Short mmCIF file of C-alpha atoms in Angstrom, two decimals:
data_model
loop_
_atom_site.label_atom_id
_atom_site.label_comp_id
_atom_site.label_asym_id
_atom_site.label_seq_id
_atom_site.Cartn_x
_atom_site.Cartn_y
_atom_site.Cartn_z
CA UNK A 1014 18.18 5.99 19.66
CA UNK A 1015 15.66 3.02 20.10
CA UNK A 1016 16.50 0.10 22.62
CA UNK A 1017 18.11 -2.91 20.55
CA UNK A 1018 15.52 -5.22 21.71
CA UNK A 1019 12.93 -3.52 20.70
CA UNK A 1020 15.01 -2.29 17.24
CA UNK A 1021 12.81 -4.67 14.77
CA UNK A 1022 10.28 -2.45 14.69
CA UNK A 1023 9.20 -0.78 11.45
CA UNK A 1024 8.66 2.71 12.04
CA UNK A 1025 5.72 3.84 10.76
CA UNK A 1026 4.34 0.00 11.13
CA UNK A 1027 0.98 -0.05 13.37
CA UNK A 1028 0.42 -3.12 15.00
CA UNK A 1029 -3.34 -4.55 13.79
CA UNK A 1030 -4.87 -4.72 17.29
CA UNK A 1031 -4.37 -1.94 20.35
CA UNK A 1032 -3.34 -3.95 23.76
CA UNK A 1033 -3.56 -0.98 25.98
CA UNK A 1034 -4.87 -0.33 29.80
CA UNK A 1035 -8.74 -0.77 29.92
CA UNK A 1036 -9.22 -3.79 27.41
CA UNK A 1037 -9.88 -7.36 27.93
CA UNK A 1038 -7.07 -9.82 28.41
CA UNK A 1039 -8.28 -11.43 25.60
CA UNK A 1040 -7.84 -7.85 23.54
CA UNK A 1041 -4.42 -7.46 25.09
CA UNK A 1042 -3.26 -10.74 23.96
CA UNK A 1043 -4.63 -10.35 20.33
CA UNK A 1044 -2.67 -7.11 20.26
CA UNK A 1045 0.78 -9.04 21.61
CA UNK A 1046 0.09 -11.72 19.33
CA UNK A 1047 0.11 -9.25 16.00
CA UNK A 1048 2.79 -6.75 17.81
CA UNK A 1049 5.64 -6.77 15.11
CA UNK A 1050 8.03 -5.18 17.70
CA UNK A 1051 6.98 -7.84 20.75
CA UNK A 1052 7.33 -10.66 18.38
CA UNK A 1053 5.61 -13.20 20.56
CA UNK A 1054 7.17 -16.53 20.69
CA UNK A 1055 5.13 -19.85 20.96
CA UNK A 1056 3.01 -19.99 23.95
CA UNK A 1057 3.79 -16.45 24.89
CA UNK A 1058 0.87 -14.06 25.87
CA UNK A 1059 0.62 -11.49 28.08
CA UNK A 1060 4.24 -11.95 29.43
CA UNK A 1061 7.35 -11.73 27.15
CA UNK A 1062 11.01 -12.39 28.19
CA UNK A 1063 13.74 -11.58 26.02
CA UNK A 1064 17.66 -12.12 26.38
CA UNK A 1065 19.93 -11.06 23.34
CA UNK A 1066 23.13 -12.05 22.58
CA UNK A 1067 24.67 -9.04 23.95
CA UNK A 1068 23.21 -9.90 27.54
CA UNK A 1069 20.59 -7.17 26.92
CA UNK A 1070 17.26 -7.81 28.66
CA UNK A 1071 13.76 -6.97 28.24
CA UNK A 1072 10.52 -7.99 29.83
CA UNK A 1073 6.52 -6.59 29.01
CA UNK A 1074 3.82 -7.64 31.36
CA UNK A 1075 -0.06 -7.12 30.66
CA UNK A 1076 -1.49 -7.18 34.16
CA UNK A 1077 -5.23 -6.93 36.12
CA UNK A 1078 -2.96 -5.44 38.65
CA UNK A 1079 -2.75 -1.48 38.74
CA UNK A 1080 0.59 0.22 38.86
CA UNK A 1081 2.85 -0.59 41.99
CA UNK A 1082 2.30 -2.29 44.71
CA UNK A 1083 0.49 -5.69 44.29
CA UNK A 1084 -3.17 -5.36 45.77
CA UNK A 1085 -6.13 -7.90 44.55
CA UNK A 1086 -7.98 -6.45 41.59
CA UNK A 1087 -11.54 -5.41 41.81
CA UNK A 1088 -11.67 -7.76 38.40
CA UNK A 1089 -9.65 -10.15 36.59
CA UNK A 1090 -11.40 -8.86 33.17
CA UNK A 1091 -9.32 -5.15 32.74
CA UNK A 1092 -5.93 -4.72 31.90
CA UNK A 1093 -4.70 -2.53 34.33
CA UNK A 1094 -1.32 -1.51 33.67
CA UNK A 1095 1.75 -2.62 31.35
CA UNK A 1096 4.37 -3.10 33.02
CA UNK A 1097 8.43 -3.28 30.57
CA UNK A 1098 11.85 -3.96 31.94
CA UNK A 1099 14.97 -3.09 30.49
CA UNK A 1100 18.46 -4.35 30.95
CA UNK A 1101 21.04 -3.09 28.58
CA UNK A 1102 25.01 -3.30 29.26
CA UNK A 1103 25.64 -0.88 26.57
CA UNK A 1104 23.29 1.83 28.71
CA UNK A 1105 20.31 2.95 28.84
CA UNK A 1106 18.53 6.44 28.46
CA UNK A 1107 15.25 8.26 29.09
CA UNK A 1108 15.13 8.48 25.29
CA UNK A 1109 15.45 5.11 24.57
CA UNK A 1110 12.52 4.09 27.28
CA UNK A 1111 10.76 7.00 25.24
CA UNK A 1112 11.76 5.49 22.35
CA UNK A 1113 10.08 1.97 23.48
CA UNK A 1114 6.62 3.08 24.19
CA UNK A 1115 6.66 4.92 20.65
CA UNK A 1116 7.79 2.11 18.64
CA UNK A 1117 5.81 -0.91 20.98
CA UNK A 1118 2.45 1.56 20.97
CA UNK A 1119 2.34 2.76 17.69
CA UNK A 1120 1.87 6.50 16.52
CA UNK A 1121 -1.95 7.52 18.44
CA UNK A 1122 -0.09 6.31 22.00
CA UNK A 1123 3.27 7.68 20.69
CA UNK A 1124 1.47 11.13 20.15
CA UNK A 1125 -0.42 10.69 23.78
CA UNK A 1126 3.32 10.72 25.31
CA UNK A 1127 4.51 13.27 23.50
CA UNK A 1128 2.23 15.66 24.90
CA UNK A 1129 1.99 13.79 27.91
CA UNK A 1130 2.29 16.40 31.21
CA UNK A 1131 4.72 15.63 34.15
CA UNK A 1132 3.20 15.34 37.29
CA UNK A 1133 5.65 13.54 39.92
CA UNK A 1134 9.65 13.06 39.23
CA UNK A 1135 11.27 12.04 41.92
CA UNK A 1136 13.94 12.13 44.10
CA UNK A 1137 12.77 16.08 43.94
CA UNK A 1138 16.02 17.80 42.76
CA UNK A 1139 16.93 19.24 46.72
CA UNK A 1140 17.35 15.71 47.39
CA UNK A 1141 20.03 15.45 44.96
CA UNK A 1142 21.76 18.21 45.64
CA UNK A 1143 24.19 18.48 48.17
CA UNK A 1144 25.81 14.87 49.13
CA UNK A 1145 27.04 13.11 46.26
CA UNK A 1146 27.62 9.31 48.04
CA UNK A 1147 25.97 6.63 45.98
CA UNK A 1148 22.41 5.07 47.56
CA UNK A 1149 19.43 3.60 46.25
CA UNK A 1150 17.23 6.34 46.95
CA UNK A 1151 19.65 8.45 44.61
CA UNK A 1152 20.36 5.89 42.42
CA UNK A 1153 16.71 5.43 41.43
CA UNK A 1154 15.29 8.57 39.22
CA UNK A 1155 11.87 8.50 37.75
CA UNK A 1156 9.08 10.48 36.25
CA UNK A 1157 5.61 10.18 36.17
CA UNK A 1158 3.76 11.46 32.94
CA UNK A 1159 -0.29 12.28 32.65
CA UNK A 1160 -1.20 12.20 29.14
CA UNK A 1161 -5.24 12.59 27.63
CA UNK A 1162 -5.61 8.34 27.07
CA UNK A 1163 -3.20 7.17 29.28
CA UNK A 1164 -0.18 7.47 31.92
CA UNK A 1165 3.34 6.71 31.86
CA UNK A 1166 6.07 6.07 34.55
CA UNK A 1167 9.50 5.97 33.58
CA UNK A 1168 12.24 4.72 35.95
CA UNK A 1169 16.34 4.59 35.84
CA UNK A 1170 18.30 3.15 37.97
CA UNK A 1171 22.13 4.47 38.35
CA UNK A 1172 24.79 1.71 39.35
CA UNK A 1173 27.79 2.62 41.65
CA UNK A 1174 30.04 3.30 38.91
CA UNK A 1175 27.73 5.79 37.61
CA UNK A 1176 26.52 3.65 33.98
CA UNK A 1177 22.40 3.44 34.07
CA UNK A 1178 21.69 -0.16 32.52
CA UNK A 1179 18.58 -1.01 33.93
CA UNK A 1180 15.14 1.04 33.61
CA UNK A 1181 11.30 0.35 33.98
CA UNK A 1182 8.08 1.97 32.04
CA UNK A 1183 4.83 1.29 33.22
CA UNK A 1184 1.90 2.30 30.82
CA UNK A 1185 -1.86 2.23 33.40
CA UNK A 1186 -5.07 4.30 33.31
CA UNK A 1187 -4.56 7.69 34.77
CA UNK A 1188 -7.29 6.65 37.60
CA UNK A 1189 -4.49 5.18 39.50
CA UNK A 1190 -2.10 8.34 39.63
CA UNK A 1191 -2.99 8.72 42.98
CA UNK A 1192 -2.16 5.62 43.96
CA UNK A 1193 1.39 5.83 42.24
CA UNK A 1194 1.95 8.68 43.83
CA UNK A 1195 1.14 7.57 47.34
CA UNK A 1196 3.80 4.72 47.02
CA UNK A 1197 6.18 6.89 45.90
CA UNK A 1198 5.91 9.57 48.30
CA UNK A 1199 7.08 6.43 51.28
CA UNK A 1200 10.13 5.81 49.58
CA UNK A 1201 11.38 9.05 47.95
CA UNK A 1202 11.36 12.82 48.01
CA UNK A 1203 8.57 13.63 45.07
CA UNK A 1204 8.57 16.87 43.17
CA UNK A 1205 4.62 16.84 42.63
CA UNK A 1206 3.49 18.84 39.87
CA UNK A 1207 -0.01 20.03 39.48
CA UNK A 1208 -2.49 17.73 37.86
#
């Protein structure tokens, strides 16, 4: 199932220009601009904000700024990392933030992900096990994917009542793994497999 606000996509439909990690600004924003799933509006580049009628939510960032963590980038002429954010009230999946890369990325990225190889998810499943009370730390589930071009981190978050609504995907160069994994490892229990 694909993520209503990102449903106008044509399947099949590649996009004329690649905005990925490791181009120019200038490359990224050609690529958002000619996107037939972002759909730019006026004045929109790098950033997108979406609200649909439903109350559903989405955001896509092209950033200089690796995954994470602000720190000041060595240049302001890479795109680092692409960061999307996902509110839906009807719920939210893995499968549909799967879903988004395929249909934002296009097939070559799509097929990257697909054979993609986890290499952190987090909280590591002992830390789930046991007490079931509701808290952030347990709330929050993620994985962390290394494919051949790129990387991927996926991210739910669980509410109280148990409904996931919200999620994150970033999409960086694999150089910054470590780095991912380093801020993860302060905040959660990581299940890190072998790179």
């Amino acid at each position: 199932m694909s993520l209503g606000l990102v449903s106008g996509a044509v399947l099949g439909l590649q996009p004329v220009a690649w905005g990925i990690p490791g181009q120019s600004p200038d490359q990224a924003a050609a690529w958002v601009r000619d996107n037939p799933v972002l759909r730019p509006r006026p004045g929109e580049t790098l950033n997108i904000n979406r609200v649909d009628p439903d109350g559903s939510r989405f955001t896509f960032l092209a950033s200089v700024a690796p995954p994470g963590r602000i720190i000041n980038p060595l240049d302001r002429e890479t795109i680092r990392s692409e960061r999307m954010t996902f509110f839906r009230p009807q719920g939210l999946t893995p499968e549909d933030l799967f879903q988004a890369i395929r249909d934002i990325y296009g097939p070559e990225i799509a097929a990257d992900l697909d054979q993609a190889v986890e290499v952190i998810r987090y909280p590591a499943p002992e830390a789930l096990a046991g007490n079931q009370t509701y808290s952030l730390s347990r709330a929050i589930q993620g994985v962390v994917l290394q494919g051949n071009q790129l990387a991927y981190w996926l991210e739910l978050t669980q509410n109280p009542d148990g409904r996931v609504q919200q999620g994150q995907v970033w999409v960086f160069q694999p150089e910054w793994l470590t780095k991912v994994e380093g801020e993860l490892a302060e905040r959660y229990p990581l299940q890190v497999l072998t790179r």
